[in-house]
Coordinates of C-alpha atoms and ligand atoms in Angstrom, one line a residue:
X185 CA 173.6 97.9 133.8
X186 CA 169.7 98.6 133.2
X187 CA 170.7 101.7 135.4
X188 CA 169.7 105.0 133.9
X189 CA 172.9 107.0 132.9
X190 CA 172.8 110.7 132.8
X191 CA 175.6 113.1 132.6
X192 CA 176.5 116.4 134.3
X193 CA 173.9 117.6 137.3
X194 CA 170.0 117.7 137.4
X195 CA 168.8 121.6 138.3
X196 CA 168.5 120.3 142.0
X197 CA 172.4 119.5 142.1
X198 CA 173.4 122.3 139.9
X199 CA 172.1 125.1 142.1
X200 CA 172.4 123.7 145.8
X201 CA 175.5 125.1 146.9
X202 CA 174.5 128.5 147.5
X203 CA 176.2 130.0 144.8
X204 CA 174.9 133.1 143.1
X205 CA 174.7 131.3 139.3
X206 CA 174.1 133.6 136.2
X207 CA 173.3 132.3 133.0
X208 CA 176.8 132.3 132.0
X209 CA 177.7 129.8 134.7
X210 CA 176.2 126.7 133.1
X211 CA 175.2 124.6 130.2
X212 CA 172.5 122.7 129.1
X213 CA 173.4 119.3 127.6
X214 CA 172.4 117.4 124.9
X215 CA 170.8 114.2 126.5
X216 CA 167.5 113.8 125.1
X217 CA 167.2 111.7 122.2
X218 CA 164.6 114.3 119.6
X219 CA 162.2 112.7 118.1
X220 CA 159.7 115.3 118.1
X221 CA 159.3 117.8 114.8
X222 CA 160.0 121.2 114.9
X223 CA 156.2 121.9 113.8
X224 CA 155.1 120.4 117.0
X225 CA 156.7 122.6 119.3
X226 CA 154.6 125.5 120.5
X227 CA 156.1 128.4 123.0
X228 CA 152.7 129.6 124.6
X229 CA 152.5 130.7 128.2
X230 CA 149.5 131.6 129.8
X231 CA 149.6 134.6 132.1
X232 CA 146.2 134.8 133.2
X233 CA 143.5 136.9 133.1
X234 CA 142.8 136.1 129.6
X235 CA 146.6 136.8 128.2
X236 CA 148.0 133.8 126.6
X237 CA 151.7 134.9 125.1
X238 CA 152.1 132.8 121.9
X239 CA 156.1 134.1 122.4
X240 CA 156.9 134.5 126.0
X241 CA 158.5 137.8 126.1
X242 CA 157.4 140.9 127.8
X243 CA 159.2 144.3 127.0
X244 CA 160.5 145.8 130.2
X245 CA 158.5 149.3 131.4
X246 CA 161.6 151.3 130.7
X247 CA 161.5 154.3 128.7
X248 CA 164.4 153.7 126.1
X249 CA 162.5 150.4 125.5
X250 CA 158.8 150.6 125.5
X251 CA 157.3 152.9 123.1
X252 CA 153.9 152.1 122.2
X253 CA 155.8 151.3 118.5
X254 CA 157.7 148.7 120.7
X255 CA 154.4 147.7 122.2
X256 CA 152.1 147.5 118.9
X257 CA 155.2 145.2 117.3
X258 CA 156.3 142.9 119.8
X259 CA 152.3 142.2 120.7
X260 CA 152.4 141.3 116.7
X261 CA 154.8 138.8 117.1
X262 CA 152.9 137.2 120.2
X263 CA 154.6 138.8 123.2
X264 CA 153.4 141.9 125.0
X265 CA 154.6 145.3 126.2
X266 CA 154.6 147.3 129.3
X267 CA 154.3 150.9 128.9
X268 CA 156.8 152.6 131.2
X269 CA 155.5 155.2 133.6
X270 CA 158.7 157.9 133.3
X271 CA 156.3 160.4 131.3
X272 CA 156.8 164.0 132.6
X273 CA 155.5 167.4 132.8
X274 CA 157.7 170.1 131.8
X275 CA 157.8 171.3 135.7
X276 CA 159.0 167.1 136.3
X277 CA 156.1 166.4 137.7
X278 CA 154.6 162.9 136.6
X279 CA 152.3 163.4 133.1
X280 CA 149.7 160.3 133.3
X281 CA 147.9 161.4 130.5
X282 CA 151.0 160.5 128.2
X283 CA 151.1 157.0 129.5
X284 CA 147.0 156.5 128.7
X285 CA 147.7 157.8 125.1
X286 CA 150.4 155.0 124.4
X287 CA 148.0 152.6 125.5
X288 CA 145.1 154.0 123.6
X289 CA 147.4 153.8 120.5
X290 CA 148.4 150.3 121.3
X291 CA 144.9 149.3 121.8
X292 CA 143.6 151.2 118.5
X293 CA 146.2 149.4 116.3
X294 CA 144.6 146.6 115.1
X295 CA 141.1 146.4 116.4
X296 CA 138.4 144.2 114.8
X297 CA 136.0 146.6 116.2
X298 CA 137.6 150.0 116.6
X299 CA 135.9 151.0 119.7
X300 CA 137.2 155.2 119.5
X301 CA 138.2 155.8 116.3
X302 CA 139.5 159.0 115.4
X303 CA 136.6 161.4 114.3
X304 CA 136.4 165.1 112.7
X305 CA 133.0 167.4 112.7
X306 CA 131.8 168.6 109.4
X307 CA 132.5 172.0 110.5
X308 CA 136.2 170.9 110.5
X309 CA 138.6 172.1 107.9
X310 CA 140.8 169.6 105.8
X311 CA 143.6 171.1 107.3
X312 CA 142.2 170.4 110.9
X313 CA 141.6 167.1 109.9
X314 CA 145.1 166.7 108.6
X315 CA 146.5 167.8 112.0
X316 CA 144.3 165.4 114.1
X317 CA 145.6 162.7 111.8
X318 CA 149.2 163.6 112.7
X319 CA 148.4 163.7 116.0
X320 CA 146.9 160.4 116.6
X321 CA 149.5 158.2 115.1
X322 CA 148.7 154.2 114.5
X323 CA 152.4 152.9 114.5
X324 CA 154.4 155.5 112.6
X325 CA 151.7 156.6 110.1
X326 CA 149.2 159.5 110.8
X327 CA 145.3 158.4 110.3
X328 CA 144.0 159.8 106.8
X329 CA 140.6 158.4 107.1
X330 CA 138.1 159.8 109.6
X331 CA 134.4 159.3 110.4
X332 CA 132.2 162.4 110.6
X333 CA 129.8 162.8 113.1
X334 CA 127.8 165.7 113.9
X335 CA 129.8 166.5 117.2
X336 CA 132.9 165.6 116.1
X337 CA 133.4 162.7 118.6
X338 CA 133.5 159.0 118.3
X339 CA 130.0 158.2 119.6
X340 CA 128.2 161.1 117.8
X341 CA 125.7 160.9 115.0
X342 CA 127.3 159.8 111.9
X343 CA 126.9 162.1 109.2
X344 CA 129.7 160.6 106.4
X345 CA 133.2 159.6 105.9
X346 CA 136.4 161.4 104.9
X347 CA 138.8 159.2 103.1
X348 CA 142.1 159.7 102.0
X349 CA 141.3 159.9 98.2
X350 CA 138.8 162.3 99.2
X351 CA 140.9 165.1 99.9
X352 CA 144.3 166.8 98.8
X353 CA 146.4 167.6 101.4
X354 CA 147.8 170.8 99.4
X355 CA 144.8 171.4 97.6
X356 CA 141.8 171.4 100.0
X357 CA 143.3 172.6 103.1
X358 CA 140.7 175.3 103.5
X359 CA 137.8 173.3 102.4
X360 CA 135.2 172.1 105.2
X361 CA 135.3 168.3 105.9
X362 CA 131.6 168.6 104.6
X363 CA 132.6 169.8 101.7
X364 CA 134.7 166.7 100.6
X365 CA 133.2 163.7 102.9
X366 CA 131.2 161.2 101.6
X367 CA 128.0 162.1 102.7
X368 CA 125.7 159.2 104.9
X369 CA 123.2 158.8 102.0
X370 CA 126.1 157.4 99.7
X371 CA 128.1 155.7 102.2
X372 CA 127.9 151.9 102.8
X373 CA 127.5 151.4 106.4
X374 CA 127.2 148.5 109.0
X375 CA 124.4 148.4 111.7
X376 CA 125.0 147.3 115.3
X377 CA 125.1 144.6 116.3
X378 CA 126.9 142.8 113.7
X379 CA 129.6 140.1 114.2
X380 CA 133.0 140.3 113.3
X381 CA 133.1 137.8 110.6
X382 CA 129.6 139.9 109.1
X383 CA 131.3 143.4 108.7
X384 CA 134.3 141.5 107.0
X385 CA 132.0 140.2 104.4
X386 CA 130.6 143.5 104.1
X387 CA 134.0 144.9 103.2
X388 CA 135.2 142.5 100.9
X389 CA 131.8 142.2 99.1
X390 CA 131.6 145.9 98.8
X391 CA 134.9 146.5 97.7
X392 CA 135.6 148.8 101.0
X393 CA 138.4 150.0 103.1
X394 CA 136.6 151.4 105.7
X395 CA 133.2 150.4 107.5
X396 CA 131.3 152.3 110.1
X397 CA 128.6 150.8 112.2
X398 CA 126.2 152.5 113.6
X399 CA 123.1 151.9 116.0
X400 CA 119.6 152.0 115.2
X401 CA 119.5 155.8 115.6
X402 CA 122.4 156.3 113.4
X403 CA 125.0 156.8 116.2
X404 CA 128.7 155.5 115.4
X405 CA 129.2 152.9 117.3
X406 CA 132.7 151.2 115.7
X407 CA 134.7 151.3 112.6
X408 CA 136.1 148.3 111.0
X409 CA 139.0 148.4 108.2
X410 CA 140.4 146.2 105.9
X411 CA 144.3 146.8 106.7
X412 CA 143.4 145.1 110.3
X413 CA 142.1 142.4 108.4
X414 CA 144.9 142.1 106.3
X415 CA 147.0 142.2 109.5
X416 CA 145.4 139.8 111.2
X417 CA 146.1 137.4 108.4
X418 CA 149.8 138.7 108.4
X419 CA 150.6 138.0 112.3
X420 CA 148.9 134.7 113.3
X421 CA 150.9 134.8 116.6
X422 CA 149.4 138.5 117.6
X423 CA 148.3 138.9 121.4
X424 CA 145.1 140.0 121.4
X425 CA 141.9 140.7 123.4
X426 CA 138.4 139.0 123.2
X427 CA 137.5 142.1 120.7
X428 CA 140.8 141.4 118.5
X429 CA 142.9 144.5 120.1
X430 CA 146.3 143.9 120.5
X431 CA 146.8 143.6 124.4
X432 CA 149.2 145.9 126.6
X433 CA 150.1 146.5 130.0
X434 CA 151.4 149.5 131.9
X435 CA 153.6 149.9 134.7
X436 CA 152.5 151.6 138.0
X437 CA 154.1 152.5 141.2
X438 CA 153.5 152.0 144.9
X439 CA 153.1 155.7 145.5
X440 CA 149.6 157.4 145.9
X441 CA 149.4 158.8 142.6
X442 CA 149.0 155.1 141.1
X443 CA 145.5 155.2 142.2
X444 CA 144.7 157.6 139.4
X445 CA 147.0 155.9 137.2
X446 CA 145.2 152.8 137.3
X447 CA 142.1 154.3 136.8
X448 CA 142.9 156.2 133.9
X449 CA 145.2 153.4 132.2
X450 CA 142.4 150.4 132.6
X451 CA 139.8 152.8 131.4
X452 CA 141.9 153.2 128.2
X453 CA 141.9 149.5 128.0
X454 CA 145.0 148.1 129.3
X455 CA 145.1 144.7 129.9
X456 CA 147.0 144.6 133.0
X457 CA 149.9 146.4 135.1
X458 CA 153.0 145.6 136.7
X459 CA 154.0 147.0 139.9
X460 CA 157.2 148.8 138.8
X461 CA 159.6 148.6 142.0
X462 CA 162.9 147.4 142.5
X463 CA 161.7 146.1 145.7
X464 CA 158.7 144.2 146.0
X465 CA 158.6 142.5 149.1
X466 CA 157.3 145.5 151.3
X467 CA 154.1 146.7 152.7
X468 CA 153.6 149.4 150.0
X469 CA 153.5 146.3 147.4
X470 CA 151.2 144.3 149.3
X471 CA 148.8 147.5 149.9
X472 CA 148.8 147.7 146.1
X473 CA 148.6 144.0 145.3
X474 CA 145.0 144.1 147.4
X475 CA 143.7 147.3 146.3
X476 CA 144.4 146.5 142.5
X477 CA 142.7 142.5 142.7
X478 CA 139.8 144.0 144.4
X479 CA 139.2 147.2 142.4
X480 CA 140.1 145.4 139.1
X481 CA 139.6 142.0 139.3
X482 CA 139.5 141.3 135.7
X483 CA 143.1 142.7 135.1
X484 CA 146.6 140.9 135.5
X485 CA 148.5 142.3 138.1
X486 CA 152.3 141.4 138.0
X487 CA 154.1 141.6 140.9
X488 CA 158.2 142.4 142.0
X489 CA 160.7 142.4 141.6
X490 CA 161.6 140.1 144.3
X491 CA 164.2 137.1 143.9
X492 CA 163.8 134.8 146.9
X493 CA 161.5 131.9 148.0
X494 CA 161.0 134.4 150.9
X495 CA 159.5 137.2 149.3
X496 CA 157.6 134.8 146.4
X497 CA 155.4 132.9 149.8
X498 CA 155.0 136.5 151.1
X499 CA 153.6 137.9 148.2
X500 CA 151.8 134.5 146.9
X501 CA 149.7 134.9 150.1
X502 CA 148.4 138.4 148.9
X503 CA 146.9 136.4 146.3
X504 CA 149.4 137.3 143.6
X505 CA 149.5 135.1 140.3
X506 CA 152.6 136.3 138.5
X507 CA 156.3 138.2 139.7
X508 CA 159.2 139.5 138.2
X509 CA 162.2 137.6 139.1
X510 CA 165.5 139.5 139.7
X511 CA 167.0 141.9 141.9
X512 CA 170.3 143.6 140.7
X513 CA 171.0 141.2 137.3
X514 CA 170.0 143.6 135.0
X515 CA 172.5 144.9 132.1
X516 CA 172.4 148.3 133.1
X517 CA 172.1 147.7 137.2
X518 CA 174.3 149.2 139.6
X519 CA 171.8 147.7 142.5
X520 CA 174.3 145.5 143.9
X521 CA 177.1 148.0 144.1
X522 CA 175.0 150.7 145.2
X523 CA 173.3 148.9 148.1
X524 CA 174.5 145.1 148.3
X525 CA 171.3 143.2 148.0
X526 CA 170.8 141.5 145.1
X527 CA 170.7 138.0 143.4
X528 CA 172.5 136.6 140.4
X529 CA 169.9 135.9 138.2
X530 CA 169.6 132.4 137.5
X531 CA 169.7 131.5 140.8
X532 CA 167.1 133.7 141.6
X533 CA 164.6 132.4 139.0
X534 CA 165.3 128.4 140.0
X535 CA 164.8 128.8 143.4
X536 CA 161.7 131.2 143.4
X537 CA 160.0 129.1 140.6
X538 CA 160.7 126.1 143.0
X539 CA 159.1 127.7 145.7
X540 CA 156.1 129.0 144.3
X541 CA 152.8 128.1 141.7
X542 CA 152.8 131.7 140.6
X543 CA 154.0 132.7 137.0
X544 CA 157.8 133.4 137.2
X545 CA 158.8 136.2 134.9
X546 CA 162.8 135.9 134.7
X547 CA 163.9 139.7 134.6
X548 CA 167.5 140.9 134.1
X549 CA 170.8 139.8 132.7
X550 CA 169.2 137.8 129.7
X551 CA 172.0 139.2 127.2
X552 CA 171.5 136.5 124.3
X553 CA 168.6 133.9 123.4
X554 CA 170.7 131.3 124.7
X555 CA 170.1 132.6 128.1
X556 CA 166.0 132.8 127.6
X557 CA 166.4 129.1 127.2
X558 CA 168.0 128.6 129.9
X559 CA 165.8 130.7 132.0
X560 CA 162.7 128.9 130.8
X561 CA 164.0 125.8 131.4
X562 CA 165.3 126.3 135.0
X563 CA 161.7 127.1 135.8
X564 CA 160.7 130.6 134.4
X565 CA 157.5 131.0 132.3
X566 CA 158.2 133.9 130.4
X567 CA 161.1 136.7 130.4
X568 CA 161.1 140.2 130.5
X569 CA 163.6 142.0 128.0
X570 CA 165.3 145.3 128.2
X571 CA 168.4 145.2 126.9
X572 CA 167.8 142.8 124.1
X573 CA 164.8 145.0 122.8
X574 CA 166.4 148.6 123.2
X575 CA 168.4 148.9 119.9
X576 CA 165.2 147.6 117.9
X577 CA 163.9 150.0 115.3
X578 CA 160.8 150.4 117.3
X579 CA 162.2 151.3 120.6
X580 CA 162.4 155.3 121.4
X581 CA 165.0 157.7 120.1
X582 CA 167.2 157.7 117.1
X583 CA 169.9 155.5 115.8
X584 CA 173.2 157.1 116.0
X585 CA 176.7 156.0 115.0
X586 CA 178.8 155.4 117.4
X587 CA 181.7 157.3 116.9
X588 CA 184.6 154.7 118.4
X589 CA 182.8 151.5 116.6
X590 CA 181.3 153.1 113.7
X591 CA 178.5 151.1 114.3
X592 CA 174.5 152.4 114.8
X593 CA 173.6 152.4 118.1
X594 CA 170.4 153.4 120.3
X595 CA 170.4 155.0 124.2
X596 CA 169.9 152.2 126.9
X597 CA 169.4 153.5 130.5
X598 CA 168.4 151.9 133.6
X599 CA 165.0 153.6 135.1
X600 CA 167.2 154.1 138.3
X601 CA 169.6 155.9 136.5
X602 CA 170.1 159.6 137.1
X603 CA 169.6 160.1 133.3
X604 CA 166.0 158.7 133.9
X605 CA 166.0 161.2 136.5
X606 CA 163.6 158.8 138.8
X607 CA 165.0 160.3 141.8
X608 CA 163.2 163.6 140.9
X609 CA 160.3 162.4 140.0
X610 CA 160.0 160.8 143.5
X611 CA 160.5 164.2 144.9
X612 CA 163.9 163.3 146.6
X613 CA 167.4 162.6 145.7
X614 CA 168.7 158.9 145.2
X615 CA 171.8 157.2 144.9
X616 CA 171.6 156.0 141.4
X617 CA 170.7 152.4 141.0
X618 CA 171.5 151.8 137.1
X619 CA 173.3 153.8 134.4
X620 CA 173.0 155.1 131.1
X621 CA 174.9 154.0 127.7
X622 CA 174.3 152.7 124.1
X623 CA 173.7 149.2 122.6
X624 CA 173.8 148.0 119.4
X625 CA 171.0 148.8 116.8
X626 CA 169.3 145.4 116.0
X627 CA 166.6 146.3 113.1
X628 CA 162.8 145.7 113.3
X629 CA 161.0 144.0 116.0
X630 CA 159.8 141.8 113.3
X631 CA 163.1 140.7 112.0
X632 CA 164.7 140.0 115.7
X633 CA 161.4 138.5 117.5
X634 CA 161.2 135.8 114.8
X635 CA 165.0 135.0 115.4
X636 CA 164.8 134.7 118.8
X637 CA 161.8 132.5 118.7
X638 CA 163.6 130.2 115.8
X639 CA 166.6 130.3 118.7
X640 CA 164.0 128.9 121.4
X641 CA 162.6 126.5 119.1
X642 CA 165.9 124.6 118.3
X643 CA 166.9 124.4 121.5
X644 CA 163.2 122.8 122.5
X645 CA 164.0 120.9 119.7
X646 CA 167.3 119.7 120.6
X647 CA 165.6 119.0 124.2
X648 CA 162.9 116.8 122.9
X649 CA 160.1 119.1 124.7
X650 CA 156.9 120.3 122.8
X651 CA 156.5 123.1 125.3
X652 CA 157.1 124.7 128.2
X653 CA 155.2 123.0 130.4
X654 CA 157.2 119.6 129.4
X655 CA 160.7 121.5 129.7
X656 CA 159.7 122.3 133.5
X657 CA 158.7 118.8 134.3
X658 CA 161.8 117.4 132.7
X659 CA 164.1 119.4 134.8
X660 CA 162.1 118.8 137.8
X661 CA 162.5 115.1 137.3
X662 CA 166.5 115.5 136.7
X663 CA 165.9 114.8 133.1
X664 CA 167.4 118.0 131.8
X665 CA 171.1 117.8 132.4
X666 CA 173.5 120.6 133.4
X667 CA 177.2 121.3 133.7
X668 CA 178.7 124.1 135.5
X669 CA 181.3 126.1 133.1
X670 CA 184.9 127.1 133.6
X671 CA 185.9 130.6 132.2
X672 CA 188.1 128.5 129.8
X673 CA 184.4 127.2 128.7
X674 CA 183.3 130.5 128.4
X675 CA 185.8 131.7 126.1
X676 CA 185.3 128.2 123.7
X677 CA 182.0 129.1 123.5
X678 CA 182.5 132.8 122.4
X679 CA 184.1 133.4 118.6
X680 CA 187.7 132.7 119.2
X681 CA 190.8 132.5 117.2
X682 CA 189.2 134.2 114.5
X683 CA 190.1 137.9 112.7
X684 CA 186.8 139.8 112.0
Ligands
XMP754 P1 168.3 144.1 130.9 O1 169.5 142.5 131.3 O2 167.0 142.9 130.2 O3 167.5 144.2 132.3 O4 168.7 145.2 130.5 C1 166.0 144.6 132.5 C2 165.7 144.9 133.7 O5 166.5 145.6 134.5 C3 165.8 146.3 135.5 N1 166.1 147.5 135.7 C4 167.0 148.3 136.8 N2 167.6 147.6 137.5 N3 168.9 149.6 138.2 C5 168.4 148.4 138.3 O6 169.1 148.0 139.7 C6 167.9 150.5 137.2 O7 168.3 151.4 137.1 C7 167.2 149.6 136.3 N4 166.3 149.9 135.3 C8 165.9 148.8 134.8 C9 164.5 145.7 135.3 O8 163.7 144.8 136.0 C10 164.5 145.5 133.8 O9 163.3 145.0 133.6

């Protein structure tokens, strides 16, 4: 007596047999007495380089997942998206500028100070302005209010403001902007330097929706908007940089074109990059890590994909701080069958996280909220989701009705699939390592991610852990208990004996 009694296994015992374990292969047991409140639980995870996620979710860099719309919505909900690199010109060659535009849209979405507002020239027609606004959408809405500068460029001499209420989209199309804008002498503006707080105060005091901010010579420096302030209030979890802009990552390859991509995407304001390769333990990746760390020391670089402690140690020695853990475990992956080198998702995460101080990003095979909880519990600091986000309103592509089930669905495809055509972009044909299909429509990120958060918080509550650090400490001390699952247990844990 007096001895502590534990049921189940510790994580160490669970994984020790050298068997590939997936998230389905074990459950977490409720052995902890809960004496914390749900509102004490914080899901925050610090990725480094100033990127702190209040929701430990990264959207996978995949062309059926990470549109700018999804990256904006996820960042507002406390996660972060990674803009994929599979944009192509009509001749099939890579189009870096499209990726840059997506990044710019995310960075422009919710600014305290909008650095590069969309501007027009006084000589533009209203029709031109409407077209420029359509081209520069923020989320799904076209821009309809524009600072007017002499040159028509974002930092030119400010001459006025063309607001939505200043023109009719039908009656005034042939008018010049200068004939409909509010001219400078009637305009309330701020003068740089000004704090965001002061700018906000001015907006409210003067009942304004937009406040242009100029330098002493009247050159436009920034634009501050009321809708951004409203969004600030609405999304307290939002992942933002020091200028209150949403944060975003981009995918980069290990081929020579990467140097141009890095330069342009970081210039566009991206906060970090993922070296997006299925095989990260290579000379190419090491060279890329070294290059990025030296040239862009303030930016986050995420390496991978890897799934063994050997690879972790190898990349950690090169100064990497975070990596994607998972090879062949993704829902659209056929890597295991194609090349035979892969690892079951949970085993990879457990062994890698144990072997390194780097941030472990569990990637692949996460199908439900419980899998996110399991990944975090066995050592992950954050998860990457492809499948779980692909069917959302904000992911690219249209929702269609699946003829067999009658359910709304969206396309989801592996980046190594024939359909994503990555072989062609690389200039040689490859055996596909992924497939394409459909996933169920899930509604908006703004409804789905809060539900995911709710599930994770419920689990932390049951496990009596206030944050991810506590969870890891408890797991490492053997105080979180696990049990292996049989086929029967799997069947039992899904809906059974029910006509639906
Ligand atoms: P889930 O399970 O969330 O996995 O759909 C997303 C992850 O899968 C990886 N990925 C691929 N792996 N062939 C692969 O072997 C592919 O075509 C492919 N496309 C994506 C990637 O790591 C992603 O985050």
